[in-house]
Amino acid sequence: MNRRDFLSCHVADKSRPAASLGPNYYSNGVFTTHENRKVRFYDDLIRGKISIINFMFASCDKYCPRSIACLTKLQPLLGDRLGRDIFMYSFTLKPDEDTPAKLAAYAKSNGARPGWLFLTGSEYDLTTIRFKLFRLDDPLMDFSVDIHASMLRIINDNNSRWTSWVLPDPPRLIREAVSWVDPTKPFAVRVRENAELQARIDRESASTAPKWAQFKSSHGWAERTRKYENPVGLRKLQTLLHTRVA
Amino acid sequence: MRLPIVLMQKRFPMKQLAVLFSLTLTLLLLFPVVLLGQVAPSDCQFNILGTWQASTGGNMSSTRRRFGSNGVVTELSRATSGKGSEWKVRSKSNYKLDDPKEPKAISLAPIDKSSKSSASTTLHITTFDDGLFVTTPGENRGAAPTRWTRVDRARYFVVLAAGKGSTGFGAAGFAMLIKTDGAHTQRRTFGVYPVVHRYERHAEIGVIPESVRKQFDHEPVGDTGAMLRLEVTAGPYNRALEVLKTWQRRSNENTLLYTVPYLNNAVYLNQLVSSLNETGVLTWQGGTPCTETIKLQKLTWRLDDPIMTKHNLTQTPYYLFKTLRQLNSSQHLDDKTFYAALAGTQSDAVMISSR
């Protein structure tokens, strides 16, 4: 055994990212896309990607239309990353009804761009991934379609970061949630970004401070604050503390 | 009458009206298809082809009827000769179901020796399964119903067994499906069983080991366990078998729905028990009713669920089977009847009356 093999022998499967939970966890069932293409769940949909996954069905008229509308609006916010490293997958809850052709029509009517797939498959495989990704450990909720039509799971397979979101919600918030699974940035970058953010907060505070002061004085808030500040009591307390410390 | 003329002349020319008319006609033709929810799934669809034996008020008919695909039903009677007994043709009739897949009535017209059929009698079908249908005479609805059972060489049993265990650690709780044709017996078990080592104990879900299964060879004494043994027809058996096989596959492929074995077992047993009366129980929306094989107590997981709200998860199988046994005590096969049936020594009459 050479030195390289010796040092890398703990990596069990080099074909997937080291941090990934792998096909044994996610399962690798076969699904059919709305483009009538056969795909494997882990190998083709999850491996090395950021996946945004939800469940729906074409005839759903309760939660799905609003949830799907959110995802439609999310697409432009993802920019050119959609279809490159971020992918959106909408799995059907009713495989016996939602054929690939029906899903294709549904995708078209909802303005799905490349990178957003609508998928169907066997009841077994769909149930498997539904429980792997959205299990709530309560059969009452786990077998409720209403709950599953409004859940969103975001997974980054490269670092095994998971997060979730409830639909419908403003797409910018979902975009924010997607960034949570991004890899941790280097320390220097984080320091710089924090400084920039703090500067922005300070600028906004400075610009709104006069308006805020005016608002408080017009509503009598300044007097009330002074009244409840109790400077005498505060001074007494400070004196007491100083005495104790001394 | 003015409106159509206006429509035809100005806003809706004849061509558009024709298109509209044909569209409406197409929708009307498609209407039954749209009502998919009312069409029973394939598992519940009736298939009359084969040999059936009738019994009225617990009395088994001495003849059997073989329904052929040519619309002719042949009545067979057992004839004893020197070589033994064999079934011989006694008479023939034409038969017709009002709806072959979901029948509500069957008409029978006897055929005489000159191949002419005489006046037909209609029987109303009140319930059906692939192994059983019940009829009442068309003209006299108050008459005792006749049960038609498919003559099948195989016999099917469902055994639900659980130990009581404790609130902290559950005993075994499983379902066993048995198919026997006298010569060969096929058993399949799946459920939760305890594994006890010297310093450690835990529950596992899977095929029940022989040593655990043998503990339930006889009915539990007192409240140490609960057991319900049923003889069923091929339909409910096959539906229950599908549930069992699916969960066995989940166990083998590490795709069980939950991480807690007791919770997996509770969901599995609930689905298996429901499948005796329903089809499609493995889908998220639950099953659709077929034929009532047993009086059912389902786990709903809601606040009104008498089992899940009052008892610990580890004891769910025990309380579920205990309730089912109370509800279906008349159908339960005791040790003697069960083992006699398995050995193939039981007469057909006992098989029918035990349902």
XYZ file of C-alpha atoms in Angstrom:
601
model
C 0.000 0.000 0.000
C 1.417 3.361 -0.965
C 1.167 6.495 1.134
C -1.710 7.967 -0.905
C -3.830 4.816 -0.549
C -3.022 4.607 3.128
C -4.184 8.182 3.738
C -7.344 7.914 1.637
C -8.440 4.399 2.567
C -11.035 5.725 5.046
C -13.022 7.219 2.138
C -15.460 4.411 1.462
C -16.983 5.565 -1.793
C -15.080 8.000 -3.974
C -17.930 8.305 -6.465
C -19.893 10.627 -4.187
C -19.040 13.614 -2.007
C -17.466 12.532 1.247
C -20.071 14.381 3.326
C -23.038 12.912 1.446
C -25.388 10.499 3.150
C -25.331 8.485 -0.065
C -27.846 6.274 -1.850
C -28.194 3.959 1.125
C -29.815 6.777 3.022
C -31.694 8.632 0.305
C -32.648 5.451 -1.611
C -32.197 5.242 -5.333
C -35.649 4.546 -6.740
C -36.441 5.176 -10.376
C -38.702 8.108 -11.257
C -40.018 9.483 -14.521
C -39.705 13.192 -15.244
C -42.290 15.299 -17.045
C -39.924 15.077 -20.007
C -40.516 11.291 -19.892
C -36.940 10.598 -18.832
C -36.085 7.866 -16.293
C -33.935 9.102 -13.419
C -32.567 7.586 -10.229
C -33.275 9.511 -7.067
C -29.805 9.755 -5.591
C -27.587 9.232 -8.627
C -29.367 11.658 -10.944
C -31.260 14.068 -8.704
C -29.365 14.490 -5.437
C -25.689 13.675 -5.931
C -23.456 16.747 -5.853
C -26.354 19.191 -6.172
C -28.509 21.572 -4.158
C -32.038 20.183 -4.411
C -35.283 21.985 -3.614
C -37.914 19.287 -3.194
C -41.661 19.451 -2.685
C -44.722 17.270 -3.215
C -47.786 18.190 -5.232
C -50.405 16.743 -7.546
C -51.853 18.257 -10.673
C -55.488 18.135 -9.582
C -54.751 19.711 -6.182
C -56.689 22.924 -5.761
C -56.192 23.605 -2.057
C -52.525 24.310 -1.289
C -50.604 23.367 -4.431
C -51.528 26.312 -6.694
C -50.183 28.863 -4.219
C -47.156 26.690 -3.344
C -46.283 26.135 -6.994
C -46.775 29.854 -7.711
C -44.137 30.581 -5.047
C -41.701 28.225 -6.725
C -42.438 29.801 -10.106
C -41.480 33.194 -8.661
C -38.432 31.662 -6.991
C -36.908 30.659 -10.351
C -35.685 34.125 -11.424
C -34.277 34.715 -7.934
C -32.027 31.678 -8.342
C -30.602 33.162 -11.514
C -28.276 31.055 -13.609
C -27.675 28.690 -10.692
C -31.025 27.006 -11.473
C -30.181 24.083 -13.671
C -26.442 24.425 -12.925
C -25.990 23.551 -9.245
C -29.502 24.209 -7.896
C -32.374 22.008 -9.051
C -36.053 22.011 -8.168
C -37.998 18.741 -7.969
C -41.764 18.498 -7.564
C -42.902 14.935 -6.883
C -46.481 13.882 -7.323
C -48.538 12.557 -4.446
C -50.877 10.815 -6.875
C -48.794 8.658 -9.215
C -51.850 6.839 -10.540
C -53.280 10.129 -11.826
C -50.241 12.187 -12.759
C -48.718 10.736 -15.902
C -45.571 12.316 -17.390
C -47.740 13.939 -20.080
C -50.049 15.445 -17.464
C -47.059 16.687 -15.481
C -45.539 18.172 -18.644
C -48.709 20.181 -19.213
C -48.681 21.221 -15.567
C -45.022 22.279 -15.783
C -45.716 24.318 -18.916
C -48.737 26.031 -17.378
C -46.610 26.999 -14.369
C -43.720 28.320 -16.430
C -41.158 25.765 -15.287
C -37.669 26.574 -16.566
C -34.898 24.035 -17.255
C -33.745 22.802 -13.850
C -37.255 22.341 -12.459
C -38.505 18.789 -12.880
C -41.924 17.323 -12.141
C -41.638 13.643 -11.308
C -43.770 10.563 -10.869
C -42.897 6.991 -9.928
C -44.096 3.946 -8.047
C -46.124 4.365 -4.873
C -43.368 2.515 -2.994
C -40.549 4.836 -4.098
C -42.599 7.985 -3.631
C -43.608 6.938 -0.111
C -39.989 6.078 0.669
C -38.611 9.510 -0.239
C -41.618 11.275 1.282
C -40.816 9.687 4.633
C -37.043 10.073 4.234
C -37.315 13.791 3.579
C -40.542 14.969 5.221
C -41.233 12.573 8.091
C -42.820 14.206 11.142
C -42.914 11.030 13.283
C -46.680 11.289 13.661
C -48.708 9.024 11.351
C -51.681 11.393 11.510
C -49.604 14.157 9.912
C -47.396 11.889 7.835
C -50.399 10.498 6.000
C -52.025 13.909 5.537
C -51.825 15.216 1.992
C -52.521 18.797 3.067
C -49.367 18.891 5.150
C -47.209 17.356 2.449
C -48.403 19.712 -0.252
C -47.051 22.660 1.705
C -43.582 21.477 2.735
C -40.301 22.287 1.069
C -37.022 20.504 1.700
C -33.712 22.009 0.637
C -30.685 19.722 0.570
C -27.076 20.307 -0.337
C -25.583 16.883 -0.940
C -22.001 18.226 -0.985
C -22.049 19.097 2.702
C -25.217 17.225 3.796
C -26.878 20.430 4.925
C -30.633 20.247 5.116
C -33.191 22.893 5.750
C -36.909 23.180 5.235
C -39.526 25.783 4.551
C -43.306 25.953 4.571
C -45.129 27.015 1.433
C -46.531 29.407 0.412
C -44.163 32.149 1.503
C -42.481 35.126 -0.194
C -39.947 33.763 -2.715
C -37.185 36.037 -1.376
C -37.435 34.237 1.981
C -37.182 30.865 0.255
C -34.142 32.188 -1.662
C -32.665 33.150 1.726
C -33.339 29.623 3.025
C -31.597 28.148 -0.028
C -28.472 30.131 0.887
C -28.417 28.436 4.296
C -27.300 25.173 2.723
C -24.487 26.836 0.803
C -20.989 25.876 1.973
C -19.560 27.912 4.856
C -17.612 30.880 3.476
C -13.961 31.491 4.440
C -13.397 33.512 7.627
C -12.053 36.591 5.825
C -15.084 36.688 3.525
C -17.465 36.376 6.477
C -15.681 39.218 8.354
C -15.879 41.449 5.288
C -19.558 40.640 4.676
C -20.417 41.235 8.339
C -18.657 44.601 8.235
C -20.563 45.541 5.086
C -23.836 44.464 6.618
C -23.153 46.391 9.830
C -22.310 49.494 7.812
C -25.584 49.141 5.954
C -27.514 48.796 9.229
C -25.771 51.872 10.617
C -26.541 53.880 7.487
C -30.200 52.879 7.600
C -30.398 53.656 11.338
C -28.821 57.070 10.776
C -31.238 57.882 7.977
C -34.302 56.812 9.931
C -33.210 58.268 13.313
C -34.599 61.804 12.778
C -37.921 60.416 11.550
C -38.067 58.048 14.488
C -37.345 60.875 16.969
C -40.058 62.947 15.361
C -42.513 60.094 15.554
C -41.730 59.474 19.255
C -42.120 63.130 20.196
C -45.396 63.483 18.259
C -46.819 60.470 20.118
C -45.456 61.537 23.510
C -43.090 58.562 23.700
C -40.054 60.597 24.740
C -41.718 61.842 27.927
C -43.004 58.450 28.814
C -39.589 56.879 28.367
C -38.001 59.528 30.571
C -40.750 59.030 33.157
C -40.140 55.314 33.436
C -36.364 55.569 33.268
C -36.254 56.525 36.992
C -32.767 58.078 37.000
C -32.821 58.463 40.778
C -33.433 54.770 41.297
C -30.757 53.906 38.770
C -28.229 56.119 40.532
C -29.069 54.486 43.856
C -28.570 51.056 42.348
C -25.220 52.038 40.864
C -24.074 53.413 44.203
C -25.150 50.239 45.950
C -23.295 48.052 43.444
C -20.161 50.121 43.734
C -20.322 49.880 47.504
C -20.721 46.092 47.330
C -17.840 45.696 44.924
C -15.682 47.956 47.008
C -86.538 30.626 -29.994
C -84.982 33.981 -30.846
C -81.746 33.422 -29.039
C -80.479 30.481 -31.126
C -81.233 32.415 -34.326
C -79.231 35.361 -33.046
C -76.443 33.038 -32.015
C -76.377 31.355 -35.375
C -76.571 34.555 -37.367
C -74.216 36.903 -35.619
C -72.015 35.866 -32.727
C -71.956 32.124 -33.232
C -71.814 30.995 -36.832
C -72.965 27.465 -37.635
C -69.431 26.055 -37.618
C -68.722 27.242 -34.087
C -72.059 25.948 -32.894
C -71.283 22.523 -34.327
C -67.934 22.504 -32.548
C -69.633 23.510 -29.300
C -72.222 20.766 -29.734
C -69.620 18.071 -30.427
C -67.570 19.243 -27.442
C -70.597 18.936 -25.171
C -71.331 15.477 -26.571
C -67.744 14.391 -25.950
C -67.919 15.644 -22.362
C -71.171 13.774 -21.801
C -69.638 10.583 -23.147
C -66.601 11.040 -20.942
C -68.702 11.724 -17.856
C -68.599 8.178 -16.459
C -64.827 8.209 -16.846
C -64.635 11.480 -14.952
C -66.376 9.826 -12.024
C -63.312 7.701 -11.392
C -63.865 7.775 -7.669
C -66.976 5.667 -8.055
C -65.279 2.935 -10.043
C -64.028 0.231 -7.736
C -60.295 -0.426 -8.064
C -59.207 -3.551 -9.877
C -58.649 -5.474 -6.629
C -62.347 -5.218 -5.827
C -63.602 -6.080 -9.305
C -65.700 -9.172 -9.587
C -64.784 -12.202 -11.655
C -67.448 -14.888 -11.805
C -65.507 -17.335 -13.966
C -64.777 -20.549 -12.089
C -66.579 -22.989 -9.823
C -68.762 -21.866 -6.937
C -70.665 -23.592 -4.176
C -73.802 -22.136 -2.628
C -75.014 -22.284 0.970
C -78.262 -20.936 2.374
C -78.756 -20.500 6.101
C -75.595 -22.505 6.804
C -76.785 -25.463 4.696
C -74.348 -26.287 1.957
C -75.771 -27.167 -1.438
C -74.812 -30.610 -2.696
C -74.149 -29.220 -6.147
C -71.550 -26.856 -7.546
C -71.832 -24.408 -10.434
C -69.138 -23.722 -12.962
C -69.452 -20.352 -14.686
C -67.818 -20.346 -18.095
C -66.661 -17.479 -20.272
C -69.247 -18.458 -22.945
C -72.130 -17.316 -20.723
C -73.099 -20.833 -19.713
C -73.197 -22.073 -16.147
C -72.930 -25.813 -15.592
C -74.441 -27.434 -12.516
C -72.315 -30.262 -11.203
C -73.279 -32.980 -8.746
C -71.066 -35.516 -7.075
C -71.570 -39.031 -8.392
C -70.162 -41.975 -6.502
C -68.904 -44.919 -8.506
C -66.654 -47.871 -7.848
C -63.528 -45.811 -8.534
C -64.533 -43.098 -6.088
C -66.522 -39.913 -6.478
C -66.428 -37.410 -9.288
C -68.350 -34.327 -10.328
C -70.785 -34.853 -13.215
C -72.833 -32.396 -15.277
C -76.404 -32.201 -14.070
C -77.836 -29.253 -15.966
C -76.847 -26.133 -17.882
C -78.166 -22.568 -17.918
C -77.366 -19.340 -19.647
C -76.280 -16.636 -17.259
C -75.928 -12.907 -17.585
C -74.564 -10.319 -15.194
C -75.932 -6.788 -15.479
C -72.375 -5.482 -14.981
C -69.587 -8.121 -15.111
C -67.198 -6.069 -12.948
C -69.630 -4.608 -10.467
C -72.743 -6.756 -10.701
C -75.976 -6.005 -8.941
C -78.010 -8.802 -10.510
C -77.541 -12.118 -12.261
C -80.145 -13.778 -14.473
C -80.196 -17.541 -15.032
C -82.097 -19.180 -17.892
C -82.061 -23.026 -17.858
C -81.185 -24.728 -21.164
C -83.222 -27.811 -22.023
C -82.012 -30.852 -23.974
C -82.907 -29.227 -27.270
C -80.544 -26.329 -26.374
C -83.424 -23.886 -25.919
C -83.391 -21.657 -22.910
C -86.541 -21.182 -20.882
C -87.685 -18.228 -18.745
C -84.944 -16.678 -16.680
C -84.874 -15.972 -12.956
C -83.064 -12.974 -11.564
C -81.017 -12.966 -8.379
C -79.932 -9.738 -6.752
C -76.264 -9.574 -5.744
C -75.952 -7.761 -2.448
C -72.203 -8.096 -1.920
C -69.262 -9.557 -3.791
C -65.589 -10.286 -3.517
C -63.355 -12.371 -5.728
C -64.022 -15.384 -3.523
C -67.570 -14.754 -2.354
C -70.857 -13.267 -3.471
C -74.237 -13.132 -1.789
C -77.546 -13.253 -3.632
C -81.200 -12.776 -2.720
C -84.110 -13.910 -4.941
C -85.299 -11.123 -7.203
C -88.992 -11.454 -6.386
C -88.679 -12.180 -2.678
C -86.221 -9.833 -0.991
C -87.130 -11.143 2.468
C -85.835 -14.633 1.707
C -82.614 -15.878 3.299
C -79.547 -14.836 1.339
C -77.461 -17.412 -0.473
C -73.687 -17.276 -0.075
C -71.664 -18.385 -3.062
C -68.124 -19.357 -2.221
C -65.469 -19.928 -4.837
C -64.314 -23.527 -4.772
C -60.618 -23.150 -4.320
C -58.234 -25.919 -3.469
C -56.285 -23.493 -1.355
C -57.448 -22.170 2.003
C -56.298 -18.896 3.453
C -55.761 -17.880 7.077
C -54.802 -14.657 8.754
C -53.377 -14.891 12.270
C -52.912 -11.743 14.337
C -50.919 -12.368 17.510
C -49.321 -10.187 20.155
C -47.945 -10.511 23.636
C -48.946 -7.941 26.194
C -45.456 -6.767 27.076
C -45.079 -3.706 29.245
C -45.295 0.027 28.723
C -41.513 0.244 28.547
C -40.728 -2.803 26.467
C -43.101 -4.474 24.057
C -43.582 -8.166 23.427
C -43.865 -9.676 19.957
C -46.713 -8.356 17.792
C -47.096 -9.681 14.284
C -49.335 -10.982 11.535
C -49.024 -14.422 9.992
C -50.532 -15.259 6.605
C -51.063 -18.898 5.783
C -52.029 -20.486 2.480
C -52.549 -24.218 2.365
C -53.812 -26.608 -0.262
C -53.635 -29.674 1.942
C -50.304 -30.838 0.568
C -48.286 -27.641 0.912
C -48.542 -24.893 3.507
C -47.037 -21.470 2.952
C -46.484 -19.252 5.974
C -45.365 -15.650 6.007
C -44.788 -13.643 9.140
C -43.775 -10.061 9.721
C -43.834 -7.844 12.759
C -41.954 -6.787 15.841
C -40.184 -9.202 18.166
C -37.968 -8.660 21.189
C -34.288 -9.498 21.087
C -32.826 -10.053 24.523
C -29.120 -10.447 25.090
C -27.424 -10.827 28.406
C -27.089 -7.162 29.275
C -29.219 -5.561 26.615
C -32.617 -5.875 24.984
C -34.195 -4.212 21.998
C -37.035 -4.622 19.525
C -36.561 -5.590 15.883
C -38.962 -5.538 12.989
C -38.796 -8.268 10.386
C -39.665 -11.878 9.748
C -40.594 -13.452 13.067
C -38.063 -16.078 14.221
C -39.397 -19.603 14.639
C -38.725 -19.573 18.379
C -40.926 -16.476 18.820
C -43.637 -17.713 16.455
C -43.893 -21.011 18.311
C -44.815 -19.116 21.467
C -48.047 -18.236 19.657
C -48.825 -21.713 18.346
C -51.590 -21.870 20.926
C -53.929 -19.194 22.125
C -52.463 -17.049 24.901
C -53.778 -17.774 28.362
C -55.538 -14.952 30.214
C -54.334 -11.488 29.357
C -50.747 -12.468 28.550
C -51.477 -11.958 24.894
C -54.135 -11.439 22.255
C -54.864 -13.527 19.188
C -57.326 -13.523 16.329
C -57.315 -16.321 13.772
C -59.479 -15.926 10.696
C -60.144 -17.956 7.617
C -60.519 -15.624 4.672
C -60.981 -15.819 0.930
C -58.252 -15.249 -1.665
C -59.099 -11.545 -2.117
C -58.434 -10.261 1.404
C -55.533 -12.701 1.739
C -53.810 -11.335 -1.352
C -54.364 -7.741 -0.260
C -52.923 -8.501 3.188
C -50.035 -10.351 1.541
C -49.233 -7.292 -0.570
C -49.009 -5.183 2.599
C -46.804 -7.761 4.315
C -44.483 -8.095 1.294
C -44.162 -4.320 0.956
C -43.106 -3.943 4.584
C -40.771 -6.897 4.293
C -39.175 -5.183 1.295
C -38.907 -1.969 3.298
C -37.170 -3.886 6.072
C -34.736 -5.523 3.616
C -33.970 -2.311 1.707
C -33.666 -0.063 4.754
C -36.626 2.042 3.641
C -38.828 1.608 6.705
C -41.007 4.643 7.231
C -39.949 5.330 10.829
C -36.888 4.798 12.933
C -38.836 3.348 15.886
C -39.734 -0.343 15.278
C -42.928 -0.110 17.357
C -44.209 2.801 15.267
C -43.407 0.995 12.020
C -45.216 -2.055 13.368
C -48.301 -0.079 14.416
C -48.603 1.501 10.942
C -47.950 -1.833 9.233
C -50.463 -3.801 11.307
C -53.052 -1.067 10.837
C -52.579 -1.257 7.070
C -52.674 -5.055 7.063
C -55.852 -5.223 9.134
C -57.481 -2.522 6.983
C -56.531 -4.398 3.811
C -58.869 -7.231 4.812
C -61.772 -4.876 4.057
C -60.199 -2.343 1.739
C -58.026 -2.034 -1.305
C -55.222 0.485 -1.851
C -54.296 0.834 1.825
C -50.643 1.464 0.959
C -51.396 4.812 -0.648
C -51.231 7.980 1.420
C -54.962 8.589 1.122
C -55.804 5.210 2.645
C -57.954 2.425 1.269
C -61.257 2.276 -0.535
C -63.860 -0.149 0.804
C -64.154 -3.584 -0.786
C -66.078 -6.250 1.058
C -66.318 -6.404 4.826
C -64.252 -9.416 5.876
C -64.007 -8.412 9.520
C -65.456 -5.832 11.857
C -62.664 -3.334 11.847
C -61.023 -1.212 14.532
C -58.608 1.145 12.872
C -55.833 3.201 14.374
C -56.653 6.774 13.387
C -53.894 8.478 15.464
C -56.422 11.154 16.380
C -57.565 12.201 19.833
C -60.630 9.960 19.468
C -58.481 6.883 18.810
C -59.236 4.646 21.825
C -56.062 2.572 21.468
C -53.375 5.118 20.658
C -54.567 7.663 23.210
C -54.862 5.252 26.134
C -51.962 2.875 25.641
C -48.259 3.027 25.050
C -46.896 2.417 21.568
C -45.145 -0.741 22.737
C -48.510 -2.322 23.576
C -50.433 -1.156 20.509
C -50.526 -4.591 18.781
C -51.849 -6.248 21.931
C -54.706 -3.781 22.424
C -55.479 -3.640 18.698
C -55.744 -7.426 18.400
C -57.656 -7.676 21.669
C -60.249 -5.225 20.340
C -60.421 -7.014 16.996
C -60.876 -10.339 18.758
C -63.778 -8.930 20.778
C -65.387 -7.536 17.627
C -64.880 -10.734 15.620
C -65.127 -13.460 18.246
C -67.668 -15.396 16.157
C -65.160 -15.691 13.300
C -62.200 -16.639 15.475
C -60.822 -20.142 14.947
C -59.846 -21.828 18.177
C -56.793 -24.104 18.396
C -58.704 -27.261 17.545
C -60.553 -25.885 14.511
C -57.495 -24.075 13.247
C -55.141 -27.037 13.318
C -57.792 -29.363 11.920
C -58.295 -26.936 9.022
C -54.545 -26.705 8.456
C -54.261 -30.466 8.407
C -56.994 -30.560 5.776
C -59.275 -32.793 7.819
C -62.021 -30.251 8.156
C -65.095 -30.468 6.003
C -66.117 -27.626 3.700
C -69.186 -27.019 5.858
C -67.048 -25.978 8.815
C -65.055 -23.669 6.584
C -68.181 -21.835 5.499
C -69.831 -21.647 8.891
C -66.683 -20.302 10.465
C -66.872 -17.157 8.327
